[in-house]
Coordinates of C-alpha atoms and ligand atoms in Angstrom, one line a residue:
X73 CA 284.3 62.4 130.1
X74 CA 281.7 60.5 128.4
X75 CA 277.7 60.2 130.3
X76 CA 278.6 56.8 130.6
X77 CA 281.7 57.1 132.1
X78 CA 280.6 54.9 135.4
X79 CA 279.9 51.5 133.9
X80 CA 283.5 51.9 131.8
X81 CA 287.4 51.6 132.6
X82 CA 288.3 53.7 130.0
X83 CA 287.9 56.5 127.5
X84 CA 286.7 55.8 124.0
X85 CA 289.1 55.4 121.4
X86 CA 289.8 58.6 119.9
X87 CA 288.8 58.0 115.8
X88 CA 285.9 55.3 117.0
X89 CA 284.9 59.4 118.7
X90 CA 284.6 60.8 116.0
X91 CA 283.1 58.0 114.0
X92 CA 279.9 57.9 116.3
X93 CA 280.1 61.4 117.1
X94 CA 276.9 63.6 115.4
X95 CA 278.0 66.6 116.6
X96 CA 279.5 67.6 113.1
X97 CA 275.4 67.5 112.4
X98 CA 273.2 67.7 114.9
X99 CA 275.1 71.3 116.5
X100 CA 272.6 73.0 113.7
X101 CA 269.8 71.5 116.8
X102 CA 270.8 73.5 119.4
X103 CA 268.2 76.0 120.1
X104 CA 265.6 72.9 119.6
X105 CA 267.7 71.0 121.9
X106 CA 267.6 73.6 124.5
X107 CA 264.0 74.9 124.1
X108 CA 263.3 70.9 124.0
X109 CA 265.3 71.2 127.6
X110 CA 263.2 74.3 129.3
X111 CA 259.3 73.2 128.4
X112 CA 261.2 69.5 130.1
X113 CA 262.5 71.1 133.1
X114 CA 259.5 73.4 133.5
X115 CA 257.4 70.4 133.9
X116 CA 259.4 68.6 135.7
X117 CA 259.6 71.6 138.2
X118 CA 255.5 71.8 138.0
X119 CA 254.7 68.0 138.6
X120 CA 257.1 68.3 141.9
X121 CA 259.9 65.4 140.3
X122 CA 262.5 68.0 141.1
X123 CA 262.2 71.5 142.8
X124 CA 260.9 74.2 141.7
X125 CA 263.7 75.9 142.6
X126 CA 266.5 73.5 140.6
X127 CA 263.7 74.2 137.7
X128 CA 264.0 77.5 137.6
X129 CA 267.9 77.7 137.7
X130 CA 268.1 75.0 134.9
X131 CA 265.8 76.9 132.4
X132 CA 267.7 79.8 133.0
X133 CA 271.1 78.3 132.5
X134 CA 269.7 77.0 129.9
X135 CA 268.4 80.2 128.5
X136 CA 272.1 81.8 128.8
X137 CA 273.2 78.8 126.8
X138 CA 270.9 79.7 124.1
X139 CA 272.1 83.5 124.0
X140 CA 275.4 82.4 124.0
X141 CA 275.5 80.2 121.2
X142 CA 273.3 82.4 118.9
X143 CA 275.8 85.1 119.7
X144 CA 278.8 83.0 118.7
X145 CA 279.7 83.7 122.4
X146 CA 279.8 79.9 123.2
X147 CA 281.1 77.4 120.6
X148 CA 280.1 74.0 120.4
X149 CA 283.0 71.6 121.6
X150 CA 283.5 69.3 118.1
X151 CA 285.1 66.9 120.3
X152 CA 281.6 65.9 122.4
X153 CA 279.6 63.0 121.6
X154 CA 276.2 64.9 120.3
X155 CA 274.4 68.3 120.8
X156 CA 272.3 66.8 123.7
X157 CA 275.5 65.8 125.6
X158 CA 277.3 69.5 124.9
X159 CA 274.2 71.1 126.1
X160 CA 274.0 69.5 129.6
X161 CA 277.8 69.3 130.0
X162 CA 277.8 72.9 129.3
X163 CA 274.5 73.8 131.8
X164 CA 276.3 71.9 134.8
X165 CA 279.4 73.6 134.2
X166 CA 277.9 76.6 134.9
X167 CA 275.5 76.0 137.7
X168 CA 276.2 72.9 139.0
X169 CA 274.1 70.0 140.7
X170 CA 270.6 71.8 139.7
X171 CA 272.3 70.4 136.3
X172 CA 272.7 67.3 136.3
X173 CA 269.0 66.9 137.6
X174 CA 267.4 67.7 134.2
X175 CA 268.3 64.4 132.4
X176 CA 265.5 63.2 135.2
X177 CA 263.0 61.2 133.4
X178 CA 264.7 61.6 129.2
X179 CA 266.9 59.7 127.4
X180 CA 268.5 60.8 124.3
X181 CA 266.3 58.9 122.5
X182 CA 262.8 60.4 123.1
X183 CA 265.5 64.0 123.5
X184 CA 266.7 63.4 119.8
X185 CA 263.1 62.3 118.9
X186 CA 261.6 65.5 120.2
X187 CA 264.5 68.0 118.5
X188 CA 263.9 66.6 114.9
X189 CA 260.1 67.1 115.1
X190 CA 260.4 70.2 116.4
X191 CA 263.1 71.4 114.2
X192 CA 261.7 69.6 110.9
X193 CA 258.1 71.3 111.9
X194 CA 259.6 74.9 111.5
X195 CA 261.6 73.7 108.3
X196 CA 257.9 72.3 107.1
X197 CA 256.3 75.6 107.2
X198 CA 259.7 77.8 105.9
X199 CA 260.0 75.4 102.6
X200 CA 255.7 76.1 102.1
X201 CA 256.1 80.1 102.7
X202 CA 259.0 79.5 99.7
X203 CA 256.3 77.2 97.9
X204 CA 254.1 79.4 98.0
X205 CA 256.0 82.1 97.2
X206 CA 256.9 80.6 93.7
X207 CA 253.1 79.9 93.3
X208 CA 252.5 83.5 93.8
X209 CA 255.1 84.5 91.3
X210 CA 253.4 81.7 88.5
X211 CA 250.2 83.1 88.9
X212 CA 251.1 86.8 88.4
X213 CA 253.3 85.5 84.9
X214 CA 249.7 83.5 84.3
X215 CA 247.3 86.5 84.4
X216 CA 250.2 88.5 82.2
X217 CA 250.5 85.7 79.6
X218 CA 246.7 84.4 79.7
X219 CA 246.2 85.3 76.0
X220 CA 250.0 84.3 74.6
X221 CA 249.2 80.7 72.6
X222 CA 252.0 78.8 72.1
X223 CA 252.1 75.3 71.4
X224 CA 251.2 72.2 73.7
X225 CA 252.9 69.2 73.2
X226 CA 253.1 65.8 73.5
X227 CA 256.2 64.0 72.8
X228 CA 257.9 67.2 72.5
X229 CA 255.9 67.3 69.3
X230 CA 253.5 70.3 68.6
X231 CA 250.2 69.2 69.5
X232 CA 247.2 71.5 70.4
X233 CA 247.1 74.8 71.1
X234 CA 247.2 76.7 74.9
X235 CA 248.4 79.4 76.1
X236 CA 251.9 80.2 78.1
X237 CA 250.0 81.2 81.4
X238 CA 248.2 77.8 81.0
X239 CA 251.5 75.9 80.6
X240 CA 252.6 78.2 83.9
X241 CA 249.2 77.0 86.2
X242 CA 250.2 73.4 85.2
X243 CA 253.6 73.7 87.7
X244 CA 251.4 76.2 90.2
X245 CA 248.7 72.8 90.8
X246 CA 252.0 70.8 90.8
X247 CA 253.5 73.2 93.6
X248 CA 250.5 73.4 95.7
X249 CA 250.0 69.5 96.0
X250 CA 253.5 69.8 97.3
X251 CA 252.7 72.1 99.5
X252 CA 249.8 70.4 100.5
X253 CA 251.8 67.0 101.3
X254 CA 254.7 69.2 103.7
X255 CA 251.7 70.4 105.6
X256 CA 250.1 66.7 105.7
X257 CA 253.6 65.4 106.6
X258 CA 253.8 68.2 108.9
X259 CA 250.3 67.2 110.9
X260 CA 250.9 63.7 111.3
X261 CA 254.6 64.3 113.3
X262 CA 253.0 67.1 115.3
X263 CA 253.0 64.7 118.4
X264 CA 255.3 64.9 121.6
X265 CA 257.8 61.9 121.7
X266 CA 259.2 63.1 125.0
X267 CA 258.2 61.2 128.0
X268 CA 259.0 58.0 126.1
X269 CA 262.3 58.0 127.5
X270 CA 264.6 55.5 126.2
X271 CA 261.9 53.2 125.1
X272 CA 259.6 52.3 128.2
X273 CA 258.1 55.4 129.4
X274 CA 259.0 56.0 132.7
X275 CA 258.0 55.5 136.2
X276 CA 257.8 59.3 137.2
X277 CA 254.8 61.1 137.1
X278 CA 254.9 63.1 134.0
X279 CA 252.8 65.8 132.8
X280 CA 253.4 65.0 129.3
X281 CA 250.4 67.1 128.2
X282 CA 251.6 69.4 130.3
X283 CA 255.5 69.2 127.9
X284 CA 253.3 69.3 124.4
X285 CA 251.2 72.4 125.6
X286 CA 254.7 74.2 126.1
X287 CA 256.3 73.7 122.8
X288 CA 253.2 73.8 120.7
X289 CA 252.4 70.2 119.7
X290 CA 249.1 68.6 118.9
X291 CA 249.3 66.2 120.4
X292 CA 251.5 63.7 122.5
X293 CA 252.3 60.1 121.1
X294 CA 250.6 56.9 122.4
X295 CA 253.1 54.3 122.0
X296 CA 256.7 54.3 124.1
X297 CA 258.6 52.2 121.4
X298 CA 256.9 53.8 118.8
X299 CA 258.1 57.2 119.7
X300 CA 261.8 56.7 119.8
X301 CA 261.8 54.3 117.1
X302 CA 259.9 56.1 114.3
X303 CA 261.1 58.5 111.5
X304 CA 258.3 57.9 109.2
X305 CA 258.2 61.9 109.4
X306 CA 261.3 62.3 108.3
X307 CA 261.2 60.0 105.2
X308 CA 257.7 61.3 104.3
X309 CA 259.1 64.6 104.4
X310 CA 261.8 63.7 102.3
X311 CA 259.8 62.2 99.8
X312 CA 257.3 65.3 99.7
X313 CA 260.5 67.1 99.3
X314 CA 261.6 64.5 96.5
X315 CA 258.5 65.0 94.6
X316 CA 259.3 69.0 94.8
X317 CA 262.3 68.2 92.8
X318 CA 261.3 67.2 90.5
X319 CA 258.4 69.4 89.6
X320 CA 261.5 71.5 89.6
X321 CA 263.2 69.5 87.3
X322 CA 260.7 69.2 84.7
X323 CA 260.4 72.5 84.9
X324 CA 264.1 73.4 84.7
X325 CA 264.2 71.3 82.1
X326 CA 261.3 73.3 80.0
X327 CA 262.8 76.2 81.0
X328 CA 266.2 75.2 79.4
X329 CA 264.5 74.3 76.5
X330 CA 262.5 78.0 76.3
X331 CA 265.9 79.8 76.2
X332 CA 268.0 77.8 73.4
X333 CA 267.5 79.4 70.0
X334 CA 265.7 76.8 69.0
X335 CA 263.1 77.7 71.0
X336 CA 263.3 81.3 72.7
X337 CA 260.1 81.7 74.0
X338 CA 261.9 82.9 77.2
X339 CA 264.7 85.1 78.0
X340 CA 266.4 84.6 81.2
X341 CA 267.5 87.7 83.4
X342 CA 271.1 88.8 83.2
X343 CA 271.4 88.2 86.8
X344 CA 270.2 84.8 87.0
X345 CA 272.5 83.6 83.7
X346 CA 276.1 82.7 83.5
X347 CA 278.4 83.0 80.4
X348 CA 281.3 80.6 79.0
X349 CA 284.6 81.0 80.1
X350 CA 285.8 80.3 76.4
X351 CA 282.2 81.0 74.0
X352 CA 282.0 84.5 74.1
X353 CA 278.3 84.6 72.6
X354 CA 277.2 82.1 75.2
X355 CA 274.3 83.1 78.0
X356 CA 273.6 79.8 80.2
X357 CA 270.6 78.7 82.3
X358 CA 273.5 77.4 85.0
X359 CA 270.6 77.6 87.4
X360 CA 267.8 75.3 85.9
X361 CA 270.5 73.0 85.2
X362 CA 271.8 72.9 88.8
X363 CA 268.1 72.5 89.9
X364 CA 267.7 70.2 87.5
X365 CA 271.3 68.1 88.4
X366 CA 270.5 68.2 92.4
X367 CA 267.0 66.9 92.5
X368 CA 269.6 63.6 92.2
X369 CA 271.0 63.9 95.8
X370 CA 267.4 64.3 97.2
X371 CA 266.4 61.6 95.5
X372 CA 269.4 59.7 97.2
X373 CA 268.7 60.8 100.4
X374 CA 265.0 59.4 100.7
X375 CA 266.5 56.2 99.6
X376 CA 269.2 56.5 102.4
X377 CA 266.3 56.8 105.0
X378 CA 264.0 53.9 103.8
X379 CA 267.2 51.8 103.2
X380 CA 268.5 53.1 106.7
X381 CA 264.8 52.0 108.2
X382 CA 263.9 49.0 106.9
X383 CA 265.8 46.3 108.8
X384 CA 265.9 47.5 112.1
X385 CA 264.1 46.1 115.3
X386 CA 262.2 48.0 117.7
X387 CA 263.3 50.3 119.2
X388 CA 266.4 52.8 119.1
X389 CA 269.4 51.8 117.1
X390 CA 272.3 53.8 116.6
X391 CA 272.0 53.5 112.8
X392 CA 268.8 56.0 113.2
X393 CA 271.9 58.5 113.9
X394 CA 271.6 58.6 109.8
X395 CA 268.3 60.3 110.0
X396 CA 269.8 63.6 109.9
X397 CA 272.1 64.3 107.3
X398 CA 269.8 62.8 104.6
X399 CA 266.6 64.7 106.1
X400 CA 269.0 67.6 106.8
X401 CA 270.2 67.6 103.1
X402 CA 267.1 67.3 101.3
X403 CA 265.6 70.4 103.3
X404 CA 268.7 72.5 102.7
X405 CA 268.6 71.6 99.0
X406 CA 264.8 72.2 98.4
X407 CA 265.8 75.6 100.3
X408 CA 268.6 76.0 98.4
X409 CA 267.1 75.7 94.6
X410 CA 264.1 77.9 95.6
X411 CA 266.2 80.4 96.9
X412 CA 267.8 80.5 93.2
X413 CA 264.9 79.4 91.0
X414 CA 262.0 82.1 92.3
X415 CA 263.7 84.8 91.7
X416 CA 265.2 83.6 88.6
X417 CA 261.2 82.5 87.3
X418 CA 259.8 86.2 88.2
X419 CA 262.5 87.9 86.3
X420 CA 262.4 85.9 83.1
X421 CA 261.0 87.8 80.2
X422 CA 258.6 85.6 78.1
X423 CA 258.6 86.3 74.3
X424 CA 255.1 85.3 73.3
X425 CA 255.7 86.4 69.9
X426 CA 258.1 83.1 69.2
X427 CA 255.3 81.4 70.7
X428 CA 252.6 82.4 68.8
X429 CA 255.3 81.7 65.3
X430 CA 256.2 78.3 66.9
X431 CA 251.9 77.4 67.4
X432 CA 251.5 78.3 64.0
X433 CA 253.5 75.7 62.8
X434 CA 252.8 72.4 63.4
X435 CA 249.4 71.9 62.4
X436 CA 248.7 72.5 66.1
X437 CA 245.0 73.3 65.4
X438 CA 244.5 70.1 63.0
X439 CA 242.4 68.2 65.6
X440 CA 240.5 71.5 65.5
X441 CA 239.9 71.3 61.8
X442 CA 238.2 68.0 62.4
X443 CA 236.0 68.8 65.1
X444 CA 235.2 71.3 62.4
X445 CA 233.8 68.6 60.3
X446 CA 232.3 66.8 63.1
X447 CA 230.0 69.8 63.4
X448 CA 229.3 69.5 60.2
X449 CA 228.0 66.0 60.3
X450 CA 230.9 63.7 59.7
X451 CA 231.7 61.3 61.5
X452 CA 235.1 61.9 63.8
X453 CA 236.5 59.1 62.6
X454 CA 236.4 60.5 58.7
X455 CA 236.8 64.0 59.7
X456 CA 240.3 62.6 61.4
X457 CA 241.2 61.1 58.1
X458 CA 240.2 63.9 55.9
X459 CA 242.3 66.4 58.3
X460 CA 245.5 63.6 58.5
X461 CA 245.3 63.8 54.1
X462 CA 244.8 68.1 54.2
X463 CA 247.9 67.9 56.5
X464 CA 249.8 65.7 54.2
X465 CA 248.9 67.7 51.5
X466 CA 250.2 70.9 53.3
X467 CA 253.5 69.4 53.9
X468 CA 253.3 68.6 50.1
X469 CA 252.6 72.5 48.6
X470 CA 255.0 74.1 51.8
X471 CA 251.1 75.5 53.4
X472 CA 249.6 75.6 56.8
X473 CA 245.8 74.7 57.4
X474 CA 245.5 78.6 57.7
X475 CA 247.2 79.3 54.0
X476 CA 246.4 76.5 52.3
X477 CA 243.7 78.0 49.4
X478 CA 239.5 76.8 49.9
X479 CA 239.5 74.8 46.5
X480 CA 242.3 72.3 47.6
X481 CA 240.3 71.7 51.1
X482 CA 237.0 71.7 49.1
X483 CA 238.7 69.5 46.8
X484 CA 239.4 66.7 49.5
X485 CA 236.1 67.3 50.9
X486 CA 233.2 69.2 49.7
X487 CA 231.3 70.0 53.1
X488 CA 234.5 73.1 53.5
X489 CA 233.3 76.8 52.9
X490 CA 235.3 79.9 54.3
X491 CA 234.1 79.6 57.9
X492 CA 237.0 77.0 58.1
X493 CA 239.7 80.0 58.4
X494 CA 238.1 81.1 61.4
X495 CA 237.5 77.3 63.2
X496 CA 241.4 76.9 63.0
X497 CA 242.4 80.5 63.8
X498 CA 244.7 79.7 66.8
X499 CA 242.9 82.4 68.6
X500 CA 239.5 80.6 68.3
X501 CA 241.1 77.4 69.1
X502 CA 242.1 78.5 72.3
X503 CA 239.5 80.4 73.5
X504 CA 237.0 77.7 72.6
X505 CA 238.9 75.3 74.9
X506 CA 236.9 76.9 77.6
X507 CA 236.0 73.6 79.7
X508 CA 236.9 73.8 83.6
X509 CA 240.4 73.3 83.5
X510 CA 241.3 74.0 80.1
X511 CA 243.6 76.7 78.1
X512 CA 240.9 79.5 77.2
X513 CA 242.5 82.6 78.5
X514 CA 239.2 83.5 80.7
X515 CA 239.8 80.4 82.4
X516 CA 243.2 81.0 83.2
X517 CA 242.9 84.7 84.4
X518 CA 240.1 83.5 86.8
X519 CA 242.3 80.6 87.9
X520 CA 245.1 82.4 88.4
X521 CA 242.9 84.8 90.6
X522 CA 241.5 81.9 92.7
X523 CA 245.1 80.8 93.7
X524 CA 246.4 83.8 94.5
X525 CA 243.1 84.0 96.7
X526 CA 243.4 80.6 98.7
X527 CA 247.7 81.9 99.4
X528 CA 246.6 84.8 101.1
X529 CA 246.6 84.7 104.8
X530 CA 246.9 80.9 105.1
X531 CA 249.7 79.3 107.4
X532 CA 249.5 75.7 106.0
X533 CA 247.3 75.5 102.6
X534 CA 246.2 71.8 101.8
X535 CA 245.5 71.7 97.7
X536 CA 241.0 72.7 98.0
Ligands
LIG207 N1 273.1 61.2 118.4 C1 272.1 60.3 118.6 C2 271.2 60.3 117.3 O1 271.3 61.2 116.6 C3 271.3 60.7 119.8 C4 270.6 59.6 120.4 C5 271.6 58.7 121.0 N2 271.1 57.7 121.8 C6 271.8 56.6 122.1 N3 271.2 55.7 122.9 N4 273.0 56.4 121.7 O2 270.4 59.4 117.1

């Protein structure tokens, strides 16, 4: 029998059930949708709108509900229209009138309001504890691999020197601004939609502080429609989530790159590779790739919410039903690829001796040999030029900068002497890039040290 079985002559037609049923979905809400259901009844019981009494038996029904279905003892009907209507079906089954007293003053539009917050606030701080995690993990590679040069690029052409822990802090800012915009995301929903009711408030005298105070939020919202009508939260989460993915996915990506022989600056754990059914030499990064190849369906979900969004008038429509298996996804799939990709990055065994061959080919420390000249008095400009005809002429003879003999640099320019060899040795290249924010390995070590500082003991981290 359906809530609104009084105004209609018959049942619902059994496949239009299941097509606007949610339960398939919104079941994994049930503990929010209870615990939403207690701090409710609780205040209703306190502001006198029913008795304490009928309270008190309702939040402990409701708390046998709970243990049942965490125990598996109770299973959710798939047949009913939505969590919220299996819960209360299931509370006046088993004690009676006091149940049907608790929809007092809700509808299941400021209910299903109140269980996404709630549940998307705990999934907020789970996905920055696995954030942060990862972070963790970068920074203790970083301090390991401060001194290992290896080439920078641009273009996926050698460029200037750095080091690997440098090229490992780049994705540790990248994962803190993430985790920095779940928290943000996270502060701005942390308001009470309950008390909105279907879209009007209501005309009982609700304590809705009173409601917020119970189940932890901020604050409680100021605007009825508002309330039931928004899912900003989720789509900014989505899209904080979205931006996660793909740090991941450049990263992936890299990390692909490190382990083919082309590269090898990285060898992957046993345990986080897969072979080929048919190449019997073959060790795969399955689990970059797979990173890599879902940051798609998140992608797809954030554009399912704003598309799902845009056109519809204030204030609940039954299309916001689609809120949760996009929001849903994108949290399980962020969850997901962390849960594979940490401890695949913090066993992965860096070769830093391919990087240092791979940085000293290249001509990686060329700009290096012009600022070279510039201290000598030329002009960057000539000192560019100079450098771009020594490099040519390297190419030429099969040299590096570091080989190629005094007489043929003095030769293109007289102002040379020996102290050149020591200007482009990779290790002074490096270690002179010692502005704030830059590759020198004292910079990275203390870096390192100041992010693994600001994780330590804090809940939600914005990016400082
Ligand atoms: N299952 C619905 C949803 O997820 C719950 C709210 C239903 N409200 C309504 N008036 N039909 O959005």
């Amino acid at each position: 029998m359906k809530l609104w079985a009084g105004r209609f002559s018959k049942e619902i037609d059994p496949k239009t059930n299941d097509f606007n049923s949610s339960i398939p979905f919104d079941s994994r809400l049930f503990s929010e949708d209870i615990k939403g259901s207690i701090a409710h009844a609780t205040m209703l019981g306190a502001a006198g709108i029913i008795s304490k009494q009928d309270a008190d038996t309702i939040c402990d029904g409701l708390q046998g509900i709970l243990a049942d279905l965490q125990s598996g003892k109770l299973l959710i009907d798939p047949n009913v229209e939505d969590i919220h209507t299996f819960v209360e079906g299931e509370l006046t089954q088993r004690i009676g009138l006091a149940g049907k007293r608790l929809h007092t003053a809700r509808s299941r539009n400021d209910q299903v309001a109140l269980d996404i917050r709630l549940y998307l606030k705990v999934q907020c701080d789970a996905l920055c504890g696995q954030l942060r995690q990862l972070v963790e993990v970068l920074c203790r590679h970083a301090l390991s691999y401060a001194d290992a040069v290896m080439p920078g690029y641009t273009h996926l052409q050698r460029a200037q020197p750095i080091t690997f822990g440098h090229h490992l802090l780049a994705y540790a800012e990248m994962f803190l601004r993430d985790i920095g915009r779940l928290c943000d995301a996270k502060a701005r929903m942390d308001e009470l939609p309950l008390g909105a009711g279907a879209l009007a408030g209501t005309t009982y005298p609700l304590d809705r502080q009173m409601t917020a105070d119970l189940l932890g939020f901020a604050r409680v919202t100021n605007n009825s429609l508002d309330s039931v009508a928004d899912r900003d939260f989720c789509v900014e989460i989505a899209a904080a989530i979205s931006l996660a993915m793909v740090h991941l996915s450049r990263f992936s990506e890299e990390i692909i790159l490190w382990c083919s022989w082309e590269f090898k600056f990285v060898e992957l754990d046993d345990a986080f590779s897969t072979g080929s059914s048919i190449m019997p030499q073959k060790k795969n990064p399955d689990i970059a790739e797979l990173v890599r190849g879902k940051s798609g369906r998140v992608f797809g979900d954030l554009m399912a919410l704003l598309t799902m969004l845009k056109g519809l008038p204030l204030a609940y429509n039954k299309d916001m039903q689609e809120d949760k298996e996009a929001v849903f996804d994108a949290v399980d799939t962020l969850r997901l690829c962390l849960t594979a990709f940490i401890p695949m990055v913090e066993t992965m065994k860096p070769i830093p001796e391919n990087m240092r061959k791979a940085a000293a080919k290249g001509f990686i420390n060329a700009t290096d040999c012009a600022d070279y000249l510039v201290n000598k008095g030329l002009a960057f400009r000539d000192a560019y030029k100079i450098t771009g005809s020594l490099v040519a002429l390297c190419i030429r003879s099969g040299h590096t900068l570091e080989s190629l003999p005094l007489e043929d640099y003095q030769q293109v320019c007289d102002v040379f002497d020996d102290a050149v060899y020591d200007a482009i040795s990779l290790e002074r290249c490096v270690n002179g890039r010692n502005v704030h924010g830059a590759p020198a390995p004292e910079n990275v070590r203390a870096q390192a040290k100041r992010i693994l500082d600001s994780l330590s003991g804090k809940e939600c981290m914005s990016h400082d």
